[in-house]
mmCIF file of C-alpha atoms in Angstrom:
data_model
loop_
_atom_site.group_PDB
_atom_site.id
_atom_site.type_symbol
_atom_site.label_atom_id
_atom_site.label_comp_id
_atom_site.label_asym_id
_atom_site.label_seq_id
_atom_site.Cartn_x
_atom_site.Cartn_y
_atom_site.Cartn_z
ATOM 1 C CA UNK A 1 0.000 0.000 0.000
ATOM 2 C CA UNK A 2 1.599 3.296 -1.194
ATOM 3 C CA UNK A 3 0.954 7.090 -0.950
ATOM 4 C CA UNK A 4 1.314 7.744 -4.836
ATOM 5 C CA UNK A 5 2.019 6.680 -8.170
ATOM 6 C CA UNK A 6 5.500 7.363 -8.602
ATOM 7 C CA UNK A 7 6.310 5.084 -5.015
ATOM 8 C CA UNK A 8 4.568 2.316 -6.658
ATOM 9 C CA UNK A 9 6.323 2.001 -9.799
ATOM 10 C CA UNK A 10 9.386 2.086 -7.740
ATOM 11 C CA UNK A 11 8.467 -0.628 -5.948
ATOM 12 C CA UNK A 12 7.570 -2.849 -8.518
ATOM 13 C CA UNK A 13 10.854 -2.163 -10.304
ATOM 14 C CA UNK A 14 13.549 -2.900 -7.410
ATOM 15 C CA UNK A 15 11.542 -5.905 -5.397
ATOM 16 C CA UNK A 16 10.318 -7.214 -8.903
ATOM 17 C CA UNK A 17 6.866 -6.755 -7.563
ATOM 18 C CA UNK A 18 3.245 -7.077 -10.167
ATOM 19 C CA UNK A 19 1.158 -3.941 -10.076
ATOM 20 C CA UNK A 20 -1.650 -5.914 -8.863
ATOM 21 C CA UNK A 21 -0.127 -6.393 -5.756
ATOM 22 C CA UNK A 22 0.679 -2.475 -5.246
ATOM 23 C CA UNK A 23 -2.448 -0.538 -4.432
ATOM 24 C CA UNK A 24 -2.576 3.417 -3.923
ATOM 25 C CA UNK A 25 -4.163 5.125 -1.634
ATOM 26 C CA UNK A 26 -3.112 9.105 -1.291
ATOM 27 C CA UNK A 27 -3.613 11.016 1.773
ATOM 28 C CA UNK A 28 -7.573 12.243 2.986
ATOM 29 C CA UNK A 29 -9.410 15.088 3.975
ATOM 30 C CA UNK A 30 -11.409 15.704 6.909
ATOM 31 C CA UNK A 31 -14.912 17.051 6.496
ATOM 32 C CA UNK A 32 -14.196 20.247 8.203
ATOM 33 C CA UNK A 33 -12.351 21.401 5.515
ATOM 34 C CA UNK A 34 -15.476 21.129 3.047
ATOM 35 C CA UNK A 35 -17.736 22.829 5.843
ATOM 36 C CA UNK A 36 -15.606 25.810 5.519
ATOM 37 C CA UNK A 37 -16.662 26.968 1.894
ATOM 38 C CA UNK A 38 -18.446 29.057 3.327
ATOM 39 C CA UNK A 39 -17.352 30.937 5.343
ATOM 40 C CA UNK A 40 -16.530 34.700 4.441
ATOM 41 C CA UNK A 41 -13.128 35.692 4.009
ATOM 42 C CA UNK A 42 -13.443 39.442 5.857
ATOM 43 C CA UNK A 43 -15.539 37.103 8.557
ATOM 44 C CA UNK A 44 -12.393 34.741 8.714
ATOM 45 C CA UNK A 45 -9.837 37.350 8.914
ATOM 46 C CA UNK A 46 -11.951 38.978 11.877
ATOM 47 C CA UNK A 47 -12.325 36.200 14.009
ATOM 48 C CA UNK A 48 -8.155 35.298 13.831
ATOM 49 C CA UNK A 49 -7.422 39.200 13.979
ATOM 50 C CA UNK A 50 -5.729 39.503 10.211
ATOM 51 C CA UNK A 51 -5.692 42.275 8.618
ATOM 52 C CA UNK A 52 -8.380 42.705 5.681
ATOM 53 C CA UNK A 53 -6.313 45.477 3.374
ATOM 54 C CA UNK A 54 -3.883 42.890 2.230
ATOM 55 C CA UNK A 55 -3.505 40.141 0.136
ATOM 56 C CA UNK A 56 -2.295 36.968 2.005
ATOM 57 C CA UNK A 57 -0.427 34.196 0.985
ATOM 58 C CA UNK A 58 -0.708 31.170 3.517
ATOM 59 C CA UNK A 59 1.345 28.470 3.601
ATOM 60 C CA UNK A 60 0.531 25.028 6.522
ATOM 61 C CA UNK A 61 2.941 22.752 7.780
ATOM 62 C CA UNK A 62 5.876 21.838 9.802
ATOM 63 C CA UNK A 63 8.949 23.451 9.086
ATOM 64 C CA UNK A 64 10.822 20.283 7.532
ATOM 65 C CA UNK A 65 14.800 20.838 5.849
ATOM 66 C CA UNK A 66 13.420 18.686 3.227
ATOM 67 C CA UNK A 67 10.392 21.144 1.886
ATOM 68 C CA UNK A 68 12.597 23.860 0.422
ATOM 69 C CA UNK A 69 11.443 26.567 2.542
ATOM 70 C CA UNK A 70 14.296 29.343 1.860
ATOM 71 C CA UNK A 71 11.697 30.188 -1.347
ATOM 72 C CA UNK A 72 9.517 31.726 0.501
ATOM 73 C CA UNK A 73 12.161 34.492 1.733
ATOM 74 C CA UNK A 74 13.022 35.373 -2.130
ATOM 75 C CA UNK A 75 9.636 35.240 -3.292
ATOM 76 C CA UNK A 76 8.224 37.411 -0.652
ATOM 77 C CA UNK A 77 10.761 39.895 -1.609
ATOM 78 C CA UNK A 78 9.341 39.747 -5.090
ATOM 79 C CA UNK A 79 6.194 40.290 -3.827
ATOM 80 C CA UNK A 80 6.471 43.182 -1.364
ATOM 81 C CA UNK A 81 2.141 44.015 -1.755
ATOM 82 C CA UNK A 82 1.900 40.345 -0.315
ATOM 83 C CA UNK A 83 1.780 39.003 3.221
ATOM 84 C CA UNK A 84 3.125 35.287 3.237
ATOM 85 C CA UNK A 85 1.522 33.845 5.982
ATOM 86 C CA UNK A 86 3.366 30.696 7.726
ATOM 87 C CA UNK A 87 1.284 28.456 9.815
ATOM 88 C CA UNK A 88 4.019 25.604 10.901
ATOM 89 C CA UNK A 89 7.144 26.930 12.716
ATOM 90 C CA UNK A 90 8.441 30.293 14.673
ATOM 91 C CA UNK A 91 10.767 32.537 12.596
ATOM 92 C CA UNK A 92 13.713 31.072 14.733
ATOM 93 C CA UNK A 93 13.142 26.959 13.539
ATOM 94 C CA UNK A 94 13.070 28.998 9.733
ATOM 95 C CA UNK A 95 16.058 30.231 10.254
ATOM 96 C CA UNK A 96 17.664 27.652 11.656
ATOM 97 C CA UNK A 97 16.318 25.113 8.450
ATOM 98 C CA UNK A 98 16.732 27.673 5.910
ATOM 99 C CA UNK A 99 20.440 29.194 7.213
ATOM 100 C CA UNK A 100 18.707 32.667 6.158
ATOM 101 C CA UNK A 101 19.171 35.448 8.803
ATOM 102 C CA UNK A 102 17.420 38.062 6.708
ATOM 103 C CA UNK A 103 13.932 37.372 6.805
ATOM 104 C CA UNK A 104 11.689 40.031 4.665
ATOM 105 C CA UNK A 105 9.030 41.715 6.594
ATOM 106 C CA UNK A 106 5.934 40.578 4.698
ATOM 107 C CA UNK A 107 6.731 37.508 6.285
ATOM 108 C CA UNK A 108 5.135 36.088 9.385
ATOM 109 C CA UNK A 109 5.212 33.304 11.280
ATOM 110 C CA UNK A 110 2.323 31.808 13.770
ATOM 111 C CA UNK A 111 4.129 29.304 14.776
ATOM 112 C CA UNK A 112 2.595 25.608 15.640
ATOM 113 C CA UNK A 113 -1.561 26.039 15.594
ATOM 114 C CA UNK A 114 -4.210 23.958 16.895
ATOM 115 C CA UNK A 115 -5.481 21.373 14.184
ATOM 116 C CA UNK A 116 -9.195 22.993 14.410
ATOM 117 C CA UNK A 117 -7.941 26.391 13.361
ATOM 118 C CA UNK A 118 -6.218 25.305 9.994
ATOM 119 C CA UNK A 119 -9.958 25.540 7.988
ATOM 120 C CA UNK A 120 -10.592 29.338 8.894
ATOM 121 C CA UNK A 121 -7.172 30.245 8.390
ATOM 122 C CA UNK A 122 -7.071 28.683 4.727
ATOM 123 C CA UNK A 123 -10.618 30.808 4.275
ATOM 124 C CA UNK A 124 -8.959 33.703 5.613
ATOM 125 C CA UNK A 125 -5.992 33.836 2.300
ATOM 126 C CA UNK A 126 -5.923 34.619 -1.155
ATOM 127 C CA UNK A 127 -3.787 31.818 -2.325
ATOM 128 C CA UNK A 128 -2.639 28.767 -0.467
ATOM 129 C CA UNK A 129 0.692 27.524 -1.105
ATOM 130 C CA UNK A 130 2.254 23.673 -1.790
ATOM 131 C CA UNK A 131 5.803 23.720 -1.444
ATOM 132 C CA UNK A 132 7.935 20.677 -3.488
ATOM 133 C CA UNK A 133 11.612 21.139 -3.866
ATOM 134 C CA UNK A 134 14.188 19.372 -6.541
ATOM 135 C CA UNK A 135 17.259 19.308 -4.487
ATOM 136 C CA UNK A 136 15.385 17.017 -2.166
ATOM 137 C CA UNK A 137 14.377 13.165 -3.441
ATOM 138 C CA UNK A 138 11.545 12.850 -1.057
ATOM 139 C CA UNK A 139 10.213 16.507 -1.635
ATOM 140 C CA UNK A 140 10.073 15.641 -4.985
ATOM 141 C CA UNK A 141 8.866 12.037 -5.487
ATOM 142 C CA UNK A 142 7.340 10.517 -2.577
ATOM 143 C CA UNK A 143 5.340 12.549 -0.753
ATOM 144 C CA UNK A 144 1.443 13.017 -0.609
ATOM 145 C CA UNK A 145 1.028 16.564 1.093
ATOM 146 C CA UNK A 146 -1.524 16.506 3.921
ATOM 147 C CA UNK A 147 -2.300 20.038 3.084
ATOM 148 C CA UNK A 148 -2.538 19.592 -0.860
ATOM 149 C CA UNK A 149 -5.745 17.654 0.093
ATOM 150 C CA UNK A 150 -7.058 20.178 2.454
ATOM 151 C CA UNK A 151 -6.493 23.036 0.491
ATOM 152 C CA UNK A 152 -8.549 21.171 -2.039
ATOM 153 C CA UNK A 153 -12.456 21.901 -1.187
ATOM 154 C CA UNK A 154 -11.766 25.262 0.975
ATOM 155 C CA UNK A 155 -12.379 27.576 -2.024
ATOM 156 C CA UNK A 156 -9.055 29.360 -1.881
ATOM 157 C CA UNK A 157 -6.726 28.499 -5.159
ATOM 158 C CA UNK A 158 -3.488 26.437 -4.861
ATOM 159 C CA UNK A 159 -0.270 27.646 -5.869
ATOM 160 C CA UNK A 160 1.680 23.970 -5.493
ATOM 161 C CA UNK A 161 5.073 23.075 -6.865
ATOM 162 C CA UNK A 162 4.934 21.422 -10.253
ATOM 163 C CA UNK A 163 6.854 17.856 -8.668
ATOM 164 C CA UNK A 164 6.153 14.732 -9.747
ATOM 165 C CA UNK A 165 4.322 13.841 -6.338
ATOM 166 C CA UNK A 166 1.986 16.706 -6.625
ATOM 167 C CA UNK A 167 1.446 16.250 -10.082
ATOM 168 C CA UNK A 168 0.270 13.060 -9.573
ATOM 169 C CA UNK A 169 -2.285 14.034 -7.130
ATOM 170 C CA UNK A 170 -3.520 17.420 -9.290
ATOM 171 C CA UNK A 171 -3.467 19.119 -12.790
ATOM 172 C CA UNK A 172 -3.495 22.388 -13.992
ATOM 173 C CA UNK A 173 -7.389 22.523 -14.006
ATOM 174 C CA UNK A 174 -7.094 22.423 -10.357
ATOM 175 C CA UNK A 175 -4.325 24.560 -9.180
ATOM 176 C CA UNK A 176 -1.854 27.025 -10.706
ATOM 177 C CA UNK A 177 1.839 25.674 -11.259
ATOM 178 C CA UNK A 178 5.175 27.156 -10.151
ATOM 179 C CA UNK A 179 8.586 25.754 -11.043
ATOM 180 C CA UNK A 180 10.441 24.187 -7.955
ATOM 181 C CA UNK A 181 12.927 26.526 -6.696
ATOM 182 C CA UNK A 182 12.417 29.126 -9.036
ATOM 183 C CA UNK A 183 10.975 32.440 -6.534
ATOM 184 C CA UNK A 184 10.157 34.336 -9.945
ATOM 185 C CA UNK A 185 7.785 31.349 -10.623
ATOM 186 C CA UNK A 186 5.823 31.180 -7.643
ATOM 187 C CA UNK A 187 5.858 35.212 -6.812
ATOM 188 C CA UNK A 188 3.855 34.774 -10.424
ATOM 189 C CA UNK A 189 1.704 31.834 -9.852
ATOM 190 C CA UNK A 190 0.064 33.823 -6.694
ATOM 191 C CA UNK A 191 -0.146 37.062 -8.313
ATOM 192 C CA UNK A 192 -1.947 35.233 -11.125
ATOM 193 C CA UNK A 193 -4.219 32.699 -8.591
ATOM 194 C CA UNK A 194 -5.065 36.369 -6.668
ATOM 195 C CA UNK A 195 -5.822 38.834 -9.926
ATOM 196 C CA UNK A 196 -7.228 36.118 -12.628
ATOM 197 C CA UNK A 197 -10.658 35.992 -11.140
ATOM 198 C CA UNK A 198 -11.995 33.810 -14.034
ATOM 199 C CA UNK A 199 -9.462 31.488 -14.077
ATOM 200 C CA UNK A 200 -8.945 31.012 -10.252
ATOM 201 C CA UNK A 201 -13.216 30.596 -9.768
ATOM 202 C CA UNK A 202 -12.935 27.914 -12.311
ATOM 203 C CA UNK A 203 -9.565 26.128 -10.806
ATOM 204 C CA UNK A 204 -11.989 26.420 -7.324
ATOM 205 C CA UNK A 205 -14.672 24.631 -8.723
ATOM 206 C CA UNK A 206 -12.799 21.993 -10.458
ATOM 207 C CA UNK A 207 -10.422 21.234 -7.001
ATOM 208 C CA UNK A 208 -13.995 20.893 -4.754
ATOM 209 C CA UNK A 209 -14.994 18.277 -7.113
ATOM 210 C CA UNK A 210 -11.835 16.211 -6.787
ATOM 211 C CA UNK A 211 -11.628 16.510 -3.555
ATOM 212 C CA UNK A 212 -14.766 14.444 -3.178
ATOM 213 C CA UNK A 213 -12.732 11.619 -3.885
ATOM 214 C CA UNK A 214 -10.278 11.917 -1.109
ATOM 215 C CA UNK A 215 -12.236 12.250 2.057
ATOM 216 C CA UNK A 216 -11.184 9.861 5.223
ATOM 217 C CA UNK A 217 -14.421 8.024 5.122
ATOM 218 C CA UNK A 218 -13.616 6.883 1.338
ATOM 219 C CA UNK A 219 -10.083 5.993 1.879
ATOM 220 C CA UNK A 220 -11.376 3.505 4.796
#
């Protein structure tokens, strides 16, 4: 039993294993995270005390060497109008993982929150971001992001790294693609997901459907 696609294949190839055996069974959602929909965003922003005259860029989950979080300090510089929003870690773990002392100010970092928060604070952004890094094999192959899946029905568009683990969970007509590693990339991808109003309502719509298929209750 395997996370994803890309884990499976491997498997069959080095233990000279037959697909049948191999089944796949990606990561779930909890129904919380459909409830949320909604939910206003000004309503979201008031009840966690964020401000409502900028754009925010919110990003959940431990802060893990092997995600490739140094991007975020070069592609918030990029973005100066944009407030990248860090649920996962306090600004002293980043530095320590990332080895970078300069931290722009549009960053900011909640540290660690409570599990029944994470809904209202995805409702309360304007983009929600998927990291996936290349100079990391496990960041870039094997994974199933937790937060991928719960990003999916909240009605907030992804901006995800275009790695072969996330792109076997989603496509374009989900989420909007950024290369791995590249800060001019993903400083693009969010300004698009927040000002293309057309695209980013259909990406929504399309990402609530799949998500359907990846709730807890189906994966038991």
């Amino acid at each position: 039993l395997t996370i994803n696609n890309i884990i499976k294949k491997k498997l069959c190839e080095r233990f000279s294993i037959s697909e049948q055996k191999v089944l796949v069974s990606p990561n779930g959602i909890s129904q919380e995270f459909f409830d949320v929909q909604n939910i206003a965003k000004e309503k979201a922003r008031s009840a966690l005390a964020l401000p409502h005259e900028v754009c925010i860029a919110f990003y959940a989950g431990q802060f893990y060497a092997w995600k490739g979080l140094e991007i975020f300090a070069s592609t918030a510089r990029l973005s100066p109008d944009i407030l990248f929003y860090l649920a996962g870690g306090t600004r002293e773990t980043f530095e320590k993982v990332t080895g970078i002392r300069e931290v722009p100010k549009n960053i900011v970092f909640s540290c660690i929150r409570p599990y029944k928060e994470m809904p209202l604070l995805m409702r309360a952004a304007d983009a929600l971001v998927v990291l996936g890094t290349k100079r990391d094999e496990y960041s870039y192959y094997h994974t199933s992001p937790m937060k991928m899946f719960e990003y999916l029905p909240t009605g907030v568009p992804i901006v995800a790294a275009r790695t072969p683990a996330v792109s076997d969970m989603v496509s374009e007509k989900e989420v909007f693609f950024y290369e791995p590693d590249s800060a001019d990339s993903m400083a693009a991808a969010i300004s698009e997901a927040i000002i293309n109003k057309g695209e980013t309502a259909l990406k929504i719509a399309a990402a609530r459907t799949l998500a359907e298929k990846f709730t807890w209750k189906l994966r038991a």
